[in-house]
XYZ file of C-alpha atoms in Angstrom:
499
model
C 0.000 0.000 0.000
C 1.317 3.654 -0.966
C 2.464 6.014 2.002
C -0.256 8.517 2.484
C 0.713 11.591 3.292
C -1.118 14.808 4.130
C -0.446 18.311 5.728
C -3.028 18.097 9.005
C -2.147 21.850 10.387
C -0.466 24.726 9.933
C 0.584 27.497 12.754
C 1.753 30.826 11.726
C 2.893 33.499 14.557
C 3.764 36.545 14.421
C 5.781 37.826 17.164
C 3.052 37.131 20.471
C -0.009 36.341 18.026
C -0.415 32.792 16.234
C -3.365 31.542 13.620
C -4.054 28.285 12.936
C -5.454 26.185 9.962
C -6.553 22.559 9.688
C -6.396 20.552 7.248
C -8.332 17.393 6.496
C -8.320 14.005 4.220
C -10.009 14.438 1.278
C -10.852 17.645 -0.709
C -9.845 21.129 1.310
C -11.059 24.409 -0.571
C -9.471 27.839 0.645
C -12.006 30.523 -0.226
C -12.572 34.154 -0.090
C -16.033 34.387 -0.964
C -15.671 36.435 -4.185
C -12.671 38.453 -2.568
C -9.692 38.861 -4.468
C -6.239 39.947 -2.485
C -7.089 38.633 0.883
C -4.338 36.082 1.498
C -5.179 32.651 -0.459
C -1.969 32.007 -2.255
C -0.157 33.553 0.152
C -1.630 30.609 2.430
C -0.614 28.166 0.427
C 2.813 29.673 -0.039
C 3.054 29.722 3.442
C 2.283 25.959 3.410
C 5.442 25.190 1.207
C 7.338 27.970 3.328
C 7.026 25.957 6.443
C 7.891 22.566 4.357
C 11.226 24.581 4.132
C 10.958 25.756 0.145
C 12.341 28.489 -1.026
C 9.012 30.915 -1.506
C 9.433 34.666 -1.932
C 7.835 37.199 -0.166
C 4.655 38.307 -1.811
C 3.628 42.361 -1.322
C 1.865 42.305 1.868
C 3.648 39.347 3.451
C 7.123 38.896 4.712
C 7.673 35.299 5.582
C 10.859 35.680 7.262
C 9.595 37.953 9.782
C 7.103 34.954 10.949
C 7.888 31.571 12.547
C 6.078 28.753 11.144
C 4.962 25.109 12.817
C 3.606 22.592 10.266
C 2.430 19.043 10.724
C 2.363 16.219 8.101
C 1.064 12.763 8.266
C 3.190 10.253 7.030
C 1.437 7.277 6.837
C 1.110 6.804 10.659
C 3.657 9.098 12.281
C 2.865 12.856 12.256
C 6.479 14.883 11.693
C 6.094 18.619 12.649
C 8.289 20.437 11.123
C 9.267 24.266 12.744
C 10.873 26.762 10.602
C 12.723 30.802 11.824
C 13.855 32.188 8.380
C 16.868 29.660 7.384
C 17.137 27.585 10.508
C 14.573 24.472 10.328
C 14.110 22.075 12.809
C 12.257 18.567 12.554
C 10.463 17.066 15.686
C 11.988 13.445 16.709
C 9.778 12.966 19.904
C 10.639 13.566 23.541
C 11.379 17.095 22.994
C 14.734 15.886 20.524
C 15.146 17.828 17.134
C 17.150 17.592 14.024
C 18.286 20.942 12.940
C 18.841 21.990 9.694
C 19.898 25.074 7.845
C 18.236 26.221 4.618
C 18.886 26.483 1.860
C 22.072 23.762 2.046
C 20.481 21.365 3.657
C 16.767 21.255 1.881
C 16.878 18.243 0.490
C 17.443 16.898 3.537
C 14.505 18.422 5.017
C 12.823 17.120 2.047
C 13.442 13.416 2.515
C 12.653 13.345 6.007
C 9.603 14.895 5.434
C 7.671 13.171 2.333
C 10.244 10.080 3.291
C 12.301 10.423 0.045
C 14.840 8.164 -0.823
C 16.227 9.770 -4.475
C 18.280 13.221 -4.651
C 16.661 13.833 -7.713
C 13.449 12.825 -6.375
C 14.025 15.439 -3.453
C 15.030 18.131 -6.017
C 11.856 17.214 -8.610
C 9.042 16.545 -6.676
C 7.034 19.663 -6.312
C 5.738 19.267 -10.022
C 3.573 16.465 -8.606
C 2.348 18.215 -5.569
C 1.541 22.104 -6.301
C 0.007 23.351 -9.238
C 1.173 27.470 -8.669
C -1.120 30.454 -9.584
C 1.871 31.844 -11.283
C 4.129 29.857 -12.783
C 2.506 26.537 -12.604
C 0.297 26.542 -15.086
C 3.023 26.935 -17.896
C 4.795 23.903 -16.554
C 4.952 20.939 -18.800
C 7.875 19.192 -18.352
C 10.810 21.626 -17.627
C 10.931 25.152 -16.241
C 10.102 26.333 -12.560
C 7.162 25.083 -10.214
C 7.437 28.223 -8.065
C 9.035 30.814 -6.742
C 12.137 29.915 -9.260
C 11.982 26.342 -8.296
C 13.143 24.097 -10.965
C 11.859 20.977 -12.686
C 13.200 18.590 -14.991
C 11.015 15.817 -16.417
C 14.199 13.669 -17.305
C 15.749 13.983 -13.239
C 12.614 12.513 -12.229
C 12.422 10.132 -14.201
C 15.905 9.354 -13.342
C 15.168 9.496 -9.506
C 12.136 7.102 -9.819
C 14.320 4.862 -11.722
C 17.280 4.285 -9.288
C 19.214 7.289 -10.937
C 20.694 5.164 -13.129
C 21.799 8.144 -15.145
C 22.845 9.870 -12.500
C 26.715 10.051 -13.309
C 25.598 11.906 -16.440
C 23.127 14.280 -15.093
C 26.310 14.977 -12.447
C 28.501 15.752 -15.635
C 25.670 17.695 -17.230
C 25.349 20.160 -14.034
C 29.086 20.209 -14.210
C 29.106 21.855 -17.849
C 26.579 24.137 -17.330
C 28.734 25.660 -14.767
C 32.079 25.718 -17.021
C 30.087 26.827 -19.726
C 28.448 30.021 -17.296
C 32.453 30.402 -15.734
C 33.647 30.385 -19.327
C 31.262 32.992 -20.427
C 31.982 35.254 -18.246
C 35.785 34.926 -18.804
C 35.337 35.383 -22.322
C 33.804 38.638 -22.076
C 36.906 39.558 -19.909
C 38.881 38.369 -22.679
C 36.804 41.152 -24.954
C 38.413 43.199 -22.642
C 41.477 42.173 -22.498
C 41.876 42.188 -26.483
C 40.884 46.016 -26.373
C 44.100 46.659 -24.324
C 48.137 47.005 -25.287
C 49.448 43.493 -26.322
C 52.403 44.805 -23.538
C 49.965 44.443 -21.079
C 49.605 40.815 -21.671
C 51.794 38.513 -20.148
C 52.887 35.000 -21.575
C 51.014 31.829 -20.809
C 52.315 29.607 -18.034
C 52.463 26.114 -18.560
C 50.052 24.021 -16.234
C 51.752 22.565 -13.152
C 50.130 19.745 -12.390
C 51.876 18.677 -9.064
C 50.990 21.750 -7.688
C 47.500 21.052 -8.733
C 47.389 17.692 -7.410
C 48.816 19.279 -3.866
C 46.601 22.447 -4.224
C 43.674 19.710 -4.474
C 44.712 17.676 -1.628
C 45.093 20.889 0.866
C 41.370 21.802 -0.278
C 39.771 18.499 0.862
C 41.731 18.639 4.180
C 39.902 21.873 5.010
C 37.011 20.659 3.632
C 36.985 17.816 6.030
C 38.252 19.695 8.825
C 34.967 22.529 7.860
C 32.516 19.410 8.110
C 33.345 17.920 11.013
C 33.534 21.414 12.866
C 29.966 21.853 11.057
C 28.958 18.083 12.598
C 30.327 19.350 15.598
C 27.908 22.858 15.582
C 24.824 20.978 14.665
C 25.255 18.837 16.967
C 25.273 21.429 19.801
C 22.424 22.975 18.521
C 20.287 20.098 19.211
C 22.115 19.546 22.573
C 21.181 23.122 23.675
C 17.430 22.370 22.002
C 17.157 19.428 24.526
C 18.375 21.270 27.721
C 16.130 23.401 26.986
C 13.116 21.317 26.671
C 14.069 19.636 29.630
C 14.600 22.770 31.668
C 10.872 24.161 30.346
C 9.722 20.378 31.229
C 10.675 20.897 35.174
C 8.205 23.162 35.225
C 10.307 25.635 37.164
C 8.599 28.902 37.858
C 9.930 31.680 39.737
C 8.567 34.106 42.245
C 8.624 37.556 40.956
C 6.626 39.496 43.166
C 3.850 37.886 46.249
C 1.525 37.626 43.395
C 3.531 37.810 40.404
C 5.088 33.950 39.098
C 6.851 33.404 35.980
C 7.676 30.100 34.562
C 11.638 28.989 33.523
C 11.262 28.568 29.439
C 14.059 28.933 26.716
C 12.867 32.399 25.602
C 13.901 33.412 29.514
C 16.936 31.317 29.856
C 19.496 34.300 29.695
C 21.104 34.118 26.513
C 20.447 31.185 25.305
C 18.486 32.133 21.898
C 21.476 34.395 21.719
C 24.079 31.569 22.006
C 21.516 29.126 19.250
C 21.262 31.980 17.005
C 24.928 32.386 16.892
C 25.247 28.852 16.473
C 23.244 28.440 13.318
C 24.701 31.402 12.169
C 27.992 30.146 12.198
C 26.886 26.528 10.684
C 25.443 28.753 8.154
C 28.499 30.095 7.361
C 30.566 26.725 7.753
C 27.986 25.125 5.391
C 28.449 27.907 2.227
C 32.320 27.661 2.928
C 31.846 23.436 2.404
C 29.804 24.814 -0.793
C 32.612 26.844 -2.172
C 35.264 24.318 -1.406
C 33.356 21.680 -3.626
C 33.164 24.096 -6.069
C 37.222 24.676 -6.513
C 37.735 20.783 -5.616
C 35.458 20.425 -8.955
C 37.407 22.705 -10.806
C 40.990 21.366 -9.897
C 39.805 17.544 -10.265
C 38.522 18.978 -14.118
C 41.745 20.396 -14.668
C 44.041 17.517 -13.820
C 41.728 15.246 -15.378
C 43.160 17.350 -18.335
C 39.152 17.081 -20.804
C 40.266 18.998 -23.777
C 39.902 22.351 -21.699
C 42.109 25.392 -23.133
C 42.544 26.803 -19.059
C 41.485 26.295 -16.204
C 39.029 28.373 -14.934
C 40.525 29.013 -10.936
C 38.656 29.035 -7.670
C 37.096 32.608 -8.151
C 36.460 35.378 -11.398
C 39.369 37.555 -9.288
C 41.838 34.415 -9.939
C 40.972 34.287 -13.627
C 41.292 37.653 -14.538
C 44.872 37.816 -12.707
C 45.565 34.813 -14.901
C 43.917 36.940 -17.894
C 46.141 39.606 -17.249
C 49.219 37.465 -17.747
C 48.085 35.176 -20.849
C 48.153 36.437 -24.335
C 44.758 34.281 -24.975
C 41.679 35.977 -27.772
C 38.108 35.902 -27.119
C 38.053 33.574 -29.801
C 39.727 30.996 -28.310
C 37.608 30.817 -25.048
C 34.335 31.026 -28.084
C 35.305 27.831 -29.111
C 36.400 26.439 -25.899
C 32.788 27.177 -24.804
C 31.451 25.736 -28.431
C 33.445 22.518 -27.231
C 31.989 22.668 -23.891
C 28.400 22.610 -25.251
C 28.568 20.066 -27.406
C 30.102 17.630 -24.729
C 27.103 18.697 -22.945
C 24.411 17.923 -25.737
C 25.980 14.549 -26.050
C 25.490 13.939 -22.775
C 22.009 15.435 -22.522
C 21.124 12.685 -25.619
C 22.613 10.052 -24.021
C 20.864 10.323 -21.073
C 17.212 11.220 -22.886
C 18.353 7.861 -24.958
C 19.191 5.972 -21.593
C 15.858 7.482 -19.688
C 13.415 6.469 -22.872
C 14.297 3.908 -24.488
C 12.619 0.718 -22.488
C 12.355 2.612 -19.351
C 9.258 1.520 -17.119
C 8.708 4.564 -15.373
C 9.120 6.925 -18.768
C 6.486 4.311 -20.427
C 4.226 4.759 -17.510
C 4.103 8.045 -17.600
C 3.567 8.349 -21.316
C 1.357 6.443 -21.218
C -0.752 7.974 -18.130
C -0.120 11.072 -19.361
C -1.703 9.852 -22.970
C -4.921 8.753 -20.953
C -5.843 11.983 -18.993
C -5.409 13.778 -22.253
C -8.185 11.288 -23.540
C -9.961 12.174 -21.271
C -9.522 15.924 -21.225
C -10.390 15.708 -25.201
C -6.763 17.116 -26.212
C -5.397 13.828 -26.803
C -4.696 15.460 -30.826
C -2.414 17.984 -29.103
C -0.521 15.169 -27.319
C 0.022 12.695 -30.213
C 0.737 15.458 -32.610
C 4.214 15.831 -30.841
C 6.660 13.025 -31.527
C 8.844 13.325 -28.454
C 5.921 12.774 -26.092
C 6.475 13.913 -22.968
C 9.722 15.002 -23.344
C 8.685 17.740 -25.847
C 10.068 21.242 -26.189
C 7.744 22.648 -28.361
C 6.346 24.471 -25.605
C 5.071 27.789 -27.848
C 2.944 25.388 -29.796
C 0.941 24.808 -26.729
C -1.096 27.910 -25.654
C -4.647 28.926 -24.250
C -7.428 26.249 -22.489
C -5.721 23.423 -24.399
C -2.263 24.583 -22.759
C -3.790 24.358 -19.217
C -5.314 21.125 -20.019
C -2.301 19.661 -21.034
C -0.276 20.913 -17.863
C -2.808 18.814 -15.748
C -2.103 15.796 -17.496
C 1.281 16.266 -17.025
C 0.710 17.017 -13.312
C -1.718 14.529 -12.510
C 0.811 12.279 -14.336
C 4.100 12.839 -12.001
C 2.340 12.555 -8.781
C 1.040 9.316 -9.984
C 4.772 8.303 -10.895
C 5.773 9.359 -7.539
C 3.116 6.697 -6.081
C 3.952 4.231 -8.127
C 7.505 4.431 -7.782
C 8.151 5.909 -4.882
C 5.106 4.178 -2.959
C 4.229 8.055 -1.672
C 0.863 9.548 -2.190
C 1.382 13.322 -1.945
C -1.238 15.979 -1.143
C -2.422 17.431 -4.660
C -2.353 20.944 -3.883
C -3.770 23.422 -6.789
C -4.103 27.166 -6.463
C -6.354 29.405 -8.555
C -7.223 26.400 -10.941
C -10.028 29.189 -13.031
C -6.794 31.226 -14.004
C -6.081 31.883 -17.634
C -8.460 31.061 -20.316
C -10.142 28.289 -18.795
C -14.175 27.931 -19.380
C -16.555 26.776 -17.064
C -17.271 23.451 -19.132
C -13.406 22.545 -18.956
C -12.713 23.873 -15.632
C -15.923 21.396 -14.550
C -14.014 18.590 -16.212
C -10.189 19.520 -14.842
C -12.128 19.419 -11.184
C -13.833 16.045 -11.772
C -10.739 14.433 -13.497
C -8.946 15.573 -10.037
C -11.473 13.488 -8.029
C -11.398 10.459 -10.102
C -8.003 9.583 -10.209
C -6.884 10.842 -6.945
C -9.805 9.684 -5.055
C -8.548 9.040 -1.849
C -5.760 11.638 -1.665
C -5.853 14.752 0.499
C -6.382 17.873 -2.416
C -6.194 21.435 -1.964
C -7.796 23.756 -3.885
C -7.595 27.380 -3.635
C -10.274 29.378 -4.836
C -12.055 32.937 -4.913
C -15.353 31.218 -4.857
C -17.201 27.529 -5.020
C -15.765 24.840 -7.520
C -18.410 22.885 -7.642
C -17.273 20.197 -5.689
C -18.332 19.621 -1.944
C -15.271 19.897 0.160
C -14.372 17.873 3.452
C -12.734 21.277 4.379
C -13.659 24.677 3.723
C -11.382 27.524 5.212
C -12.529 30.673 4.309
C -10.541 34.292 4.194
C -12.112 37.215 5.169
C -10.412 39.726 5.143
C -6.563 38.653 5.729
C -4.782 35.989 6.262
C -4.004 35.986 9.724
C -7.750 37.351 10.836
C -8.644 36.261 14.197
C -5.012 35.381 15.640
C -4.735 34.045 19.011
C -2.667 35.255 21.834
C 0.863 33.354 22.431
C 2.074 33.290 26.145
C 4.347 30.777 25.607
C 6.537 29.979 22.831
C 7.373 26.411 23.868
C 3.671 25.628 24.222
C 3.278 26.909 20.891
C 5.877 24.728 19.244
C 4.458 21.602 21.064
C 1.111 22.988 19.219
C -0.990 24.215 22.685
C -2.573 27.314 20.757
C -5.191 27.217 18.209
């Protein structure tokens, strides 16, 4: 049997003042009752905020400036997940988190979330889940989700398949940053060219034992950066747990005759200081580990020695010095980046050729994609396209027809992700009248929703009915956060006391 999971309630406070919303199984509409601008995507933004995405502010909200508590079923545990800007903790009982810092460590909050076992899964998902106001209902098979969020149909596909391409897909990312570095040292080249040929130096020969040693002291501090950055998250979670167990005394002291205050972590003198200095610094430690893989990348490329004119050196200040002392043309780094690309379309065909060509999970999904077009009635606009699902003849695709097809699609990758995954994700779908969509095919979207995820947990935002009788209706007044409850205790609220 798949792993349900659903999102059962989300807390948003602002400073002393929390609202809550519940969610149910089923079908859950978010309504304003005709209003437009009251808060409904910015709800279910909020819901992806607190899953730890990477969702921009909208005008009238500032998601940093809130904390956010979220639960989700997974099948039969419940994982509450607590988010402050980029510091994200996960509930593991007993008053015990795992800390995380965003955005570094997202996938893992990802995985332990939905229960994830792919990278590419972790990075690919949300095209099966949310259906955006904005960008989502351009989204075919490539492109963002949300917020800038990416999708690829092929990494998917990939992930659901064992990443069995993965060592390609690895190379692939690896290009598309030389090609970007190159780029940008090419137009310095421009530059360059524009200046006195005396100002040029002669081009120094590669050393490659210095390489090789340069490459060795890198993943020495690299090592020496994680385990400091092991050694910071784990007192982050150590502090987390005195502190729970300090609150859990039940301490209180006497401030006046008939004034009593009760020992939590926000009174513990400076101890969200010391935590928030903590996860600054692991912060810091984990974009250093970042940049270090990036120059180990680069070194490993160059002593590998793959047809590269130069080296392109751990920052753009390194390559122009090395600019400044090689007599090398534009030209040259033009066709070093003409090289560079078609290493990387070669790889990009051998992977498509690897991902469809007698692979289960791309026939499945060609196929399931193939039968909610059917039913839709634009099963012409599918079939018309020879490469399927792995089109790019995107500006063919426009209008009701285009919105029709991006459900198919949709409906298509989070039935994948069951399938393959064994996870039934909430089907969450926000403004689904926008565009050019009539009533007749909005009517048949709705209902092709409810037949084939019958049994899931949906959410639909809406500015009014959708003809569908929902298990859940929240409804939006006038804001968002209307009718917020008082907060006297911030530890109460993260163990979910206030509603």
């Amino acid at each position: 049997m798949p792993l349900d999971c659903m999102i059962r309630r989300l807390d948003i406070r602002n400073g002393m003042y929390s609202k809550t919303f519940f969610f149910t199984d089923g079908f859950n509409l978010i309504q304003s009752n005709g209003r437009n601008s009251v808060g409904k995507t910015t709800l279910i933004r909020a819901v992806f905020y607190a899953l730890g995405e990477p969702i921009a502010n909208t005008v009238k909200f500032k998601f940093p400036k809130h904390a956010f508590r979220i639960e989700v079923q997974q099948g039969n545990k419940i994982i509450i997940g607590i988010r402050e800007g980029d510091s994200y903790r996960i509930s593991l009982g007993n008053d015990r988190f795992s800390c995380y810092v965003l955005p570094y460590e997202l996938n893992d909050v990802r995985k332990a979330i939905w229960g994830f076992d792919s990278e590419q899964v972790a990075e690919n998902y949300l095209a099966g889940m949310f259906i955006d106001q904005d960008e989502g209902w351009t989204l075919l098979n490539r492109g963002k989700v949300s917020c800038g969020i990416g999708f690829n149909i092929e990494l998917l596909i990939d992930g659901l398949s064992g990443d069995r391409a993965l060592d390609l897909t690895q190379a692939i990312k690896g290009l598309d940053d030389r090609i970007e570095r190159y780029k940008i040292v090419s137009s310095i080249a421009g530059l360059k060219e524009e200046l006195d040929d005396s100002q040029i130096g002669e081009q120094a020969a590669p050393n490659l034992p210095e390489a090789a040693e340069a490459l060795s002291r890198l993943r020495v501090e690299r090592n020496a950066l994680q385990r400091r950055a092991n050694s910071v998250k784990k007192a982050i979670s150590e502090n987390e747990r005195f502190a729970a167990y300090i609150e859990n005394l039940g301490l209180r002291i006497t401030v006046s005759p008939d004034v009593e205050i009760a020992v939590t972590k926000e009174n513990l003198a400076g101890f969200e200081d010391s935590v928030g200095y903590q996860i600054a610094e692991l912060s810091a430690m984990l974009a250093s580990i970042k940049a270090k893989d990036a120059e180990i990348s680069d070194l490993e490329y160059k002593i590998k020695g793959d047809s590269v004119l130069f080296s392109v050196a751990e920052s753009i200040d390194d390559a122009e010095r090395q600019i400044a002392q090689l007599n090398i043309r534009k030209d040259a780094f033009e066709k070093a980046v003409d090289s560079l690309k078609e290493e990387r379309s070669d790889k990009k065909r051998q992977r498509s050729e690897l991902l469809a060509n007698g692979n289960e999970v791309a026939d499945f999904l060609a196929e399931t994609i193939a039968g909610y077009c059917e039913q839709l009635g634009i099963e012409s606009d599918y079939y018309s396209d020879s490469k399927g699902i792995f089109t790019y003849k995107l500006k063919d695709k426009s209008g009701t027809r285009r919105l029709l097809l991006v459900l198919a699609f949709r409906l298509g990758y989070a039935k994948a992700i069951e399938r393959y995954c064994g996870i039934r994700l909430p089907f969450i779908v926000d403004s689904p009248r926008s565009g050019e969509i009539d009533e007749d095919n909005f009517r048949r979207m709705m209902s092709l929703i409810q037949r084939e995820l019958h049994g899931w947990q949906i959410v639909v935002a809406s500015i009014g009915e959708v003809g569908v009788e929902p298990a859940s209706c929240i409804v939006i007044k006038e804001k968002m956060l209307e009718d917020s409850c008082m907060v006297d205790d911030i530890g109460q609220w993260e163990h979910g006391a206030f509603a």
